[in-house]
Amino acid sequence: MSGETVPTDDLVQPFQVESSHLRGRLVRMGPALDAILTRHDYPAAVATQLGELVVLTATIATMLKFDGILTLQTRTDGPIKLLVADYVAATRSVRGYAQYDSERLAALAQSGASLGRLLGTGHLAFTIDQGPDTERYQGIVEVVGTSLVDAVHHYFRQSEQIETGIRVAVARDGETGPWRGGAVMIQRLPEQDRGYQDEETRDDQFRHVMSLIATCRNDELTSATLTPAALLFRLFHEEGVRVFAPGTILDGCRCSEERVLSILASLPPEDRGDLEVDGKIEVRCEFCARLYRIAPERVTAEATAF
Ligand SMILES: [Zn+2]
């Protein structure tokens, strides 16, 4: 036995639906998601969308099994202009931030328009970075006044030709309690299709499992009390479901003073001057909102060391 404790929240739970051999992931996020969203203190509609992207990124990244960094980023023309989240496989950590237009957001809230209009039209980019000696992969899909989860579906169907079932939910626990999120994802991989049954049976089984996923309620996905295993059993008890060892998901940022210093050193001196407040150069990390205050002499020394 390893000394690692079994996580009960902020986790990914791999599973297999026994009748169809379909593999999936159930993600639950509690304190880590609350820390990310509370730190940014965005309006609830923005926090919900960013929360969904963070949960989706963690879900997809742990489904894909790779060693690098997965980034999901939207750029759209709605009140929420940009959403970005990334997941680092090595540290199992996720982070994210949003950019939005508060006037347009307020106007939309007053008009009572649909949630799809929050993002508007644009695109969602998937980027996988596996390190300096490898080629970066990027896939892009359109976002057309739809939800993030629709865009993710669209991406897997169009770019990867992998049939995917995915549900995501983010909400506060109670009216004003901590943020929680959850997702369930199943993919039909071509190699899993081989050797079991004929294609028609496989199609039927996949559709049936998709219909079961569709019955999963938002409050079940985000629940703090219903365990992942209990939720999976509730969904798939007739099919049989096997759960594997869960993994942790952490709230974490990759920013550091060293990194900020090297970015500042690469800027023209006049641009650095614009960032000076009370004799220090101030930079706030967009992802984690941490404020760095660095003496200008240190930046000058770093810049001349190049
Ligand atoms: Zn940071």
Tab-separated table of C-alpha atoms and ligand atoms in Angstrom:
chain	number	residue	atom	x	y	z
A	1	MET	CA	0.000	0.000	0.000
A	2	SER	CA	1.238	3.469	-0.791
A	3	GLY	CA	0.965	6.175	1.815
A	4	GLU	CA	-1.333	8.250	-0.395
A	5	THR	CA	-4.716	8.907	1.164
A	6	VAL	CA	-7.878	8.343	-0.836
A	7	PRO	CA	-9.419	11.687	-1.734
A	8	THR	CA	-13.060	12.280	-0.841
A	9	ASP	CA	-13.469	15.587	-2.718
A	10	ASP	CA	-11.528	17.449	-5.453
A	11	LEU	CA	-11.039	14.163	-7.230
A	12	VAL	CA	-11.324	12.272	-10.468
A	13	GLN	CA	-12.968	8.853	-10.299
A	14	PRO	CA	-12.221	6.590	-13.297
A	15	PHE	CA	-14.849	3.944	-14.023
A	16	GLN	CA	-16.011	1.381	-16.546
A	17	VAL	CA	-19.583	0.511	-17.443
A	18	GLU	CA	-19.360	-3.270	-17.432
A	19	SER	CA	-22.099	-4.188	-19.922
A	20	SER	CA	-20.580	-2.079	-22.710
A	21	HIS	CA	-16.902	-1.756	-21.615
A	22	LEU	CA	-17.273	2.009	-21.989
A	23	ARG	CA	-14.786	3.943	-19.894
A	24	GLY	CA	-15.429	7.238	-18.175
A	25	ARG	CA	-14.438	9.788	-15.603
A	26	LEU	CA	-16.454	11.355	-12.822
A	27	VAL	CA	-14.970	14.598	-11.488
A	28	ARG	CA	-15.970	16.254	-8.236
A	29	MET	CA	-14.586	19.604	-7.200
A	30	GLY	CA	-15.215	21.297	-3.858
A	31	PRO	CA	-12.628	23.327	-1.882
A	32	ALA	CA	-10.211	23.630	-4.852
A	33	LEU	CA	-12.905	25.064	-7.151
A	34	ASP	CA	-14.217	27.326	-4.391
A	35	ALA	CA	-10.676	28.666	-3.808
A	36	ILE	CA	-10.243	29.443	-7.534
A	37	LEU	CA	-13.621	31.163	-7.947
A	38	THR	CA	-13.638	33.004	-4.598
A	39	ARG	CA	-10.165	34.420	-5.229
A	40	HIS	CA	-11.325	36.040	-8.480
A	41	ASP	CA	-14.637	37.263	-7.021
A	42	TYR	CA	-16.353	37.498	-10.436
A	43	PRO	CA	-20.116	38.046	-10.819
A	44	ALA	CA	-21.968	34.742	-10.314
A	45	ALA	CA	-22.678	34.230	-14.034
A	46	VAL	CA	-18.969	34.599	-14.893
A	47	ALA	CA	-17.872	32.416	-11.959
A	48	THR	CA	-20.292	29.684	-13.065
A	49	GLN	CA	-18.951	29.668	-16.638
A	50	LEU	CA	-15.318	29.717	-15.491
A	51	GLY	CA	-16.112	26.967	-12.967
A	52	GLU	CA	-17.571	24.842	-15.770
A	53	LEU	CA	-14.460	25.372	-17.892
A	54	VAL	CA	-12.164	24.455	-14.975
A	55	VAL	CA	-14.138	21.261	-14.251
A	56	LEU	CA	-14.295	20.353	-17.970
A	57	THR	CA	-10.537	20.905	-18.365
A	58	ALA	CA	-9.745	18.631	-15.412
A	59	THR	CA	-12.191	16.004	-16.707
A	60	ILE	CA	-10.877	15.977	-20.273
A	61	ALA	CA	-7.225	16.101	-19.178
A	62	THR	CA	-7.593	13.100	-16.887
A	63	MET	CA	-9.501	11.234	-19.603
A	64	LEU	CA	-6.807	11.857	-22.246
A	65	LYS	CA	-3.904	10.554	-20.111
A	66	PHE	CA	-0.933	12.657	-21.180
A	67	ASP	CA	2.081	14.149	-19.426
A	68	GLY	CA	1.867	17.821	-20.308
A	69	ILE	CA	-0.467	20.762	-19.890
A	70	LEU	CA	-3.978	20.921	-21.334
A	71	THR	CA	-5.388	24.410	-21.884
A	72	LEU	CA	-8.965	25.215	-22.868
A	73	GLN	CA	-9.598	28.815	-23.906
A	74	THR	CA	-12.618	30.625	-25.304
A	75	ARG	CA	-12.505	33.921	-27.197
A	76	THR	CA	-15.994	35.103	-27.981
A	77	ASP	CA	-17.933	38.309	-28.683
A	78	GLY	CA	-20.425	38.048	-25.789
A	79	PRO	CA	-20.222	39.774	-22.364
A	80	ILE	CA	-17.736	37.058	-21.286
A	81	LYS	CA	-14.906	37.737	-23.720
A	82	LEU	CA	-12.370	35.204	-22.559
A	83	LEU	CA	-12.271	32.117	-20.378
A	84	VAL	CA	-9.116	30.117	-19.844
A	85	ALA	CA	-8.308	27.085	-17.721
A	86	ASP	CA	-5.359	24.746	-17.711
A	87	TYR	CA	-4.454	21.454	-16.064
A	88	VAL	CA	-0.921	20.230	-15.399
A	89	ALA	CA	-0.707	16.440	-15.385
A	90	ALA	CA	2.535	16.316	-13.361
A	91	THR	CA	1.081	18.245	-10.412
A	92	ARG	CA	-2.617	17.418	-11.015
A	93	SER	CA	-3.307	21.127	-10.606
A	94	VAL	CA	-5.849	23.313	-12.314
A	95	ARG	CA	-6.262	27.107	-12.567
A	96	GLY	CA	-8.249	29.606	-14.611
A	97	TYR	CA	-9.446	33.171	-15.142
A	98	ALA	CA	-11.998	35.169	-17.112
A	99	GLN	CA	-12.298	38.539	-18.842
A	100	TYR	CA	-15.706	40.126	-19.162
A	101	ASP	CA	-17.527	43.370	-19.896
A	102	SER	CA	-19.446	44.298	-16.737
A	103	GLU	CA	-21.835	46.757	-18.465
A	104	ARG	CA	-22.869	44.237	-21.106
A	105	LEU	CA	-23.156	41.535	-18.443
A	106	ALA	CA	-25.515	43.683	-16.364
A	107	ALA	CA	-27.589	44.577	-19.444
A	108	LEU	CA	-27.907	40.904	-20.356
A	109	ALA	CA	-28.932	39.956	-16.800
A	110	GLN	CA	-31.668	42.639	-16.883
A	111	SER	CA	-32.983	41.458	-20.233
A	112	GLY	CA	-33.320	37.903	-18.852
A	113	ALA	CA	-31.728	36.497	-22.011
A	114	SER	CA	-30.508	32.937	-22.228
A	115	LEU	CA	-27.200	31.786	-20.779
A	116	GLY	CA	-25.899	30.946	-24.225
A	117	ARG	CA	-25.677	34.676	-24.963
A	118	LEU	CA	-23.087	35.120	-22.188
A	119	LEU	CA	-20.396	33.759	-24.466
A	120	GLY	CA	-21.813	34.762	-27.832
A	121	THR	CA	-19.969	33.652	-30.941
A	122	GLY	CA	-16.302	32.824	-31.288
A	123	HIS	CA	-14.123	29.819	-30.702
A	124	LEU	CA	-12.875	27.353	-28.122
A	125	ALA	CA	-9.254	26.237	-28.444
A	126	PHE	CA	-7.776	23.017	-27.040
A	127	THR	CA	-3.998	23.118	-26.598
A	128	ILE	CA	-1.771	20.293	-25.394
A	129	ASP	CA	1.787	21.214	-24.514
A	130	GLN	CA	3.984	18.243	-23.666
A	131	GLY	CA	7.242	20.090	-23.078
A	132	PRO	CA	9.982	22.005	-24.919
A	133	ASP	CA	11.075	19.144	-27.220
A	134	THR	CA	7.623	18.264	-28.492
A	135	GLU	CA	5.238	19.816	-30.952
A	136	ARG	CA	2.326	21.698	-29.436
A	137	TYR	CA	-1.066	20.374	-30.441
A	138	GLN	CA	-3.920	22.804	-31.015
A	139	GLY	CA	-7.499	22.103	-32.038
A	140	ILE	CA	-10.144	24.788	-32.495
A	141	VAL	CA	-13.911	24.583	-32.596
A	142	GLU	CA	-16.565	27.237	-33.094
A	143	VAL	CA	-18.739	28.479	-30.247
A	144	VAL	CA	-22.057	29.667	-31.666
A	145	GLY	CA	-24.235	31.058	-28.892
A	146	THR	CA	-24.132	27.720	-27.108
A	147	SER	CA	-22.870	26.338	-23.830
A	148	LEU	CA	-19.290	25.278	-23.146
A	149	VAL	CA	-20.310	21.656	-22.929
A	150	ASP	CA	-21.936	21.858	-26.390
A	151	ALA	CA	-18.686	23.243	-27.794
A	152	VAL	CA	-16.710	20.414	-26.165
A	153	HIS	CA	-19.086	17.848	-27.675
A	154	HIS	CA	-18.720	19.484	-31.030
A	155	TYR	CA	-14.930	19.437	-30.726
A	156	PHE	CA	-14.683	15.711	-30.049
A	157	ARG	CA	-17.130	14.892	-32.819
A	158	GLN	CA	-15.551	17.152	-35.462
A	159	SER	CA	-11.842	17.138	-34.658
A	160	GLU	CA	-11.300	13.784	-33.015
A	161	GLN	CA	-14.266	11.821	-34.356
A	162	ILE	CA	-14.792	10.386	-30.901
A	163	GLU	CA	-18.359	10.060	-29.685
A	164	THR	CA	-18.484	11.642	-26.269
A	165	GLY	CA	-21.084	11.986	-23.573
A	166	ILE	CA	-20.427	14.718	-21.046
A	167	ARG	CA	-22.404	16.548	-18.367
A	168	VAL	CA	-21.101	19.355	-16.204
A	169	ALA	CA	-22.572	21.430	-13.384
A	170	VAL	CA	-21.282	24.210	-11.146
A	171	ALA	CA	-23.241	25.836	-8.338
A	172	ARG	CA	-22.960	27.263	-4.879
A	173	ASP	CA	-23.756	24.886	-2.041
A	174	GLY	CA	-26.931	26.630	-0.893
A	175	GLU	CA	-27.565	30.267	-1.879
A	176	THR	CA	-24.266	31.714	-0.681
A	177	GLY	CA	-22.202	28.679	0.342
A	178	PRO	CA	-18.948	27.487	-1.238
A	179	TRP	CA	-18.733	26.753	-4.977
A	180	ARG	CA	-18.905	23.123	-6.043
A	181	GLY	CA	-18.648	21.459	-9.421
A	182	GLY	CA	-18.878	18.082	-11.046
A	183	ALA	CA	-18.772	16.356	-14.402
A	184	VAL	CA	-19.277	12.928	-15.852
A	185	MET	CA	-17.734	11.963	-19.179
A	186	ILE	CA	-17.837	8.822	-21.287
A	187	GLN	CA	-16.021	8.263	-24.562
A	188	ARG	CA	-16.471	5.591	-27.152
A	189	LEU	CA	-12.962	4.876	-28.341
A	190	PRO	CA	-12.536	2.971	-31.622
A	191	GLU	CA	-10.255	0.328	-30.049
A	192	GLN	CA	-12.897	-0.433	-27.413
A	193	ASP	CA	-15.340	-1.184	-30.198
A	194	ARG	CA	-13.278	-4.022	-31.557
A	195	GLY	CA	-13.955	-7.593	-30.628
A	196	TYR	CA	-16.914	-7.250	-28.314
A	197	GLN	CA	-20.178	-7.163	-30.250
A	198	ASP	CA	-21.429	-6.171	-33.673
A	199	GLU	CA	-21.570	-2.470	-34.447
A	200	GLU	CA	-25.323	-2.179	-34.152
A	201	THR	CA	-25.257	-3.617	-30.619
A	202	ARG	CA	-22.416	-1.249	-29.754
A	203	ASP	CA	-24.393	1.715	-31.115
A	204	ASP	CA	-27.400	0.700	-29.023
A	205	GLN	CA	-25.282	0.288	-25.900
A	206	PHE	CA	-23.632	3.673	-26.380
A	207	ARG	CA	-26.996	5.391	-26.888
A	208	HIS	CA	-28.362	3.689	-23.788
A	209	VAL	CA	-25.408	4.807	-21.640
A	210	MET	CA	-25.816	8.347	-23.035
A	211	SER	CA	-29.484	8.310	-22.034
A	212	LEU	CA	-28.466	7.284	-18.501
A	213	ILE	CA	-25.943	10.143	-18.299
A	214	ALA	CA	-28.696	12.531	-19.379
A	215	THR	CA	-30.679	11.573	-16.254
A	216	CYS	CA	-27.869	12.753	-13.971
A	217	ARG	CA	-29.088	15.871	-12.136
A	218	ASN	CA	-26.950	18.959	-11.517
A	219	ASP	CA	-27.328	18.634	-7.743
A	220	GLU	CA	-26.065	15.035	-7.983
A	221	LEU	CA	-22.991	16.160	-9.914
A	222	THR	CA	-22.137	18.896	-7.406
A	223	SER	CA	-23.283	17.088	-4.224
A	224	ALA	CA	-21.008	17.230	-1.183
A	225	THR	CA	-22.612	14.139	0.364
A	226	LEU	CA	-23.386	11.704	-2.457
A	227	THR	CA	-20.090	9.846	-2.999
A	228	PRO	CA	-18.792	9.395	-6.562
A	229	ALA	CA	-19.188	5.621	-6.258
A	230	ALA	CA	-22.782	6.011	-5.033
A	231	LEU	CA	-23.611	8.375	-7.914
A	232	LEU	CA	-22.091	5.994	-10.480
A	233	PHE	CA	-24.014	3.102	-8.969
A	234	ARG	CA	-27.218	5.165	-9.112
A	235	LEU	CA	-26.618	5.856	-12.820
A	236	PHE	CA	-25.343	2.482	-13.999
A	237	HIS	CA	-26.490	-0.168	-11.504
A	238	GLU	CA	-28.339	-2.113	-14.193
A	239	GLU	CA	-25.283	-2.118	-16.470
A	240	GLY	CA	-22.781	-2.907	-13.741
A	241	VAL	CA	-20.072	-0.357	-12.988
A	242	ARG	CA	-16.490	-0.842	-11.866
A	243	VAL	CA	-14.604	2.007	-10.178
A	244	PHE	CA	-10.821	2.364	-10.188
A	245	ALA	CA	-8.532	4.224	-7.776
A	246	PRO	CA	-9.453	7.930	-7.669
A	247	GLY	CA	-6.892	10.708	-8.181
A	248	THR	CA	-6.615	14.127	-6.581
A	249	ILE	CA	-7.228	17.462	-8.340
A	250	LEU	CA	-5.492	20.473	-6.823
A	251	ASP	CA	-5.871	24.246	-7.016
A	252	GLY	CA	-2.486	25.455	-8.199
A	253	CYS	CA	-0.728	28.134	-10.241
A	254	ARG	CA	2.620	28.020	-12.011
A	255	CYS	CA	3.511	31.675	-11.474
A	256	SER	CA	6.661	32.548	-9.519
A	257	GLU	CA	8.755	35.615	-8.747
A	258	GLU	CA	11.459	34.223	-11.028
A	259	ARG	CA	9.046	33.979	-13.944
A	260	VAL	CA	7.605	37.467	-13.356
A	261	LEU	CA	11.137	38.851	-13.144
A	262	SER	CA	12.145	37.342	-16.479
A	263	ILE	CA	8.979	38.644	-18.180
A	264	LEU	CA	9.576	42.145	-16.789
A	265	ALA	CA	13.215	42.019	-17.918
A	266	SER	CA	12.070	41.312	-21.478
A	267	LEU	CA	9.861	44.444	-21.574
A	268	PRO	CA	11.121	47.812	-22.849
A	269	PRO	CA	12.148	49.986	-19.821
A	270	GLU	CA	9.359	52.551	-20.501
A	271	ASP	CA	6.704	49.812	-20.258
A	272	ARG	CA	8.147	48.694	-16.929
A	273	GLY	CA	7.920	52.289	-15.679
A	274	ASP	CA	4.138	52.237	-16.335
A	275	LEU	CA	3.810	49.379	-13.832
A	276	GLU	CA	5.612	51.208	-11.008
A	277	VAL	CA	3.620	51.886	-7.820
A	278	ASP	CA	5.297	53.386	-4.717
A	279	GLY	CA	8.788	52.560	-5.967
A	280	LYS	CA	8.052	48.919	-6.819
A	281	ILE	CA	6.998	47.307	-10.088
A	282	GLU	CA	3.627	45.687	-9.508
A	283	VAL	CA	2.371	42.698	-11.461
A	284	ARG	CA	-0.691	40.657	-10.624
A	285	CYS	CA	-0.933	37.077	-11.874
A	286	GLU	CA	-4.152	36.833	-13.909
A	287	PHE	CA	-4.618	33.175	-13.003
A	288	CYS	CA	-4.254	33.261	-9.222
A	289	ALA	CA	-4.514	37.024	-8.509
A	290	ARG	CA	-1.236	36.925	-6.558
A	291	LEU	CA	0.418	40.357	-6.440
A	292	TYR	CA	4.159	40.557	-7.104
A	293	ARG	CA	6.020	43.730	-6.019
A	294	ILE	CA	9.517	43.803	-7.396
A	295	ALA	CA	12.267	46.421	-6.935
A	296	PRO	CA	13.124	48.102	-10.293
A	297	GLU	CA	16.875	47.541	-9.625
A	298	ARG	CA	16.318	43.777	-9.642
A	299	VAL	CA	14.596	43.977	-13.026
A	300	THR	CA	17.373	46.157	-14.441
A	301	ALA	CA	19.985	43.671	-13.158
A	302	GLU	CA	18.049	40.773	-14.708
A	303	ALA	CA	17.676	42.648	-18.012
A	304	THR	CA	21.410	43.413	-18.296
A	305	ALA	CA	22.269	39.803	-17.430
A	306	PHE	CA	20.739	38.671	-20.752
B	1	ZN	ZN	-0.403	32.753	-10.395
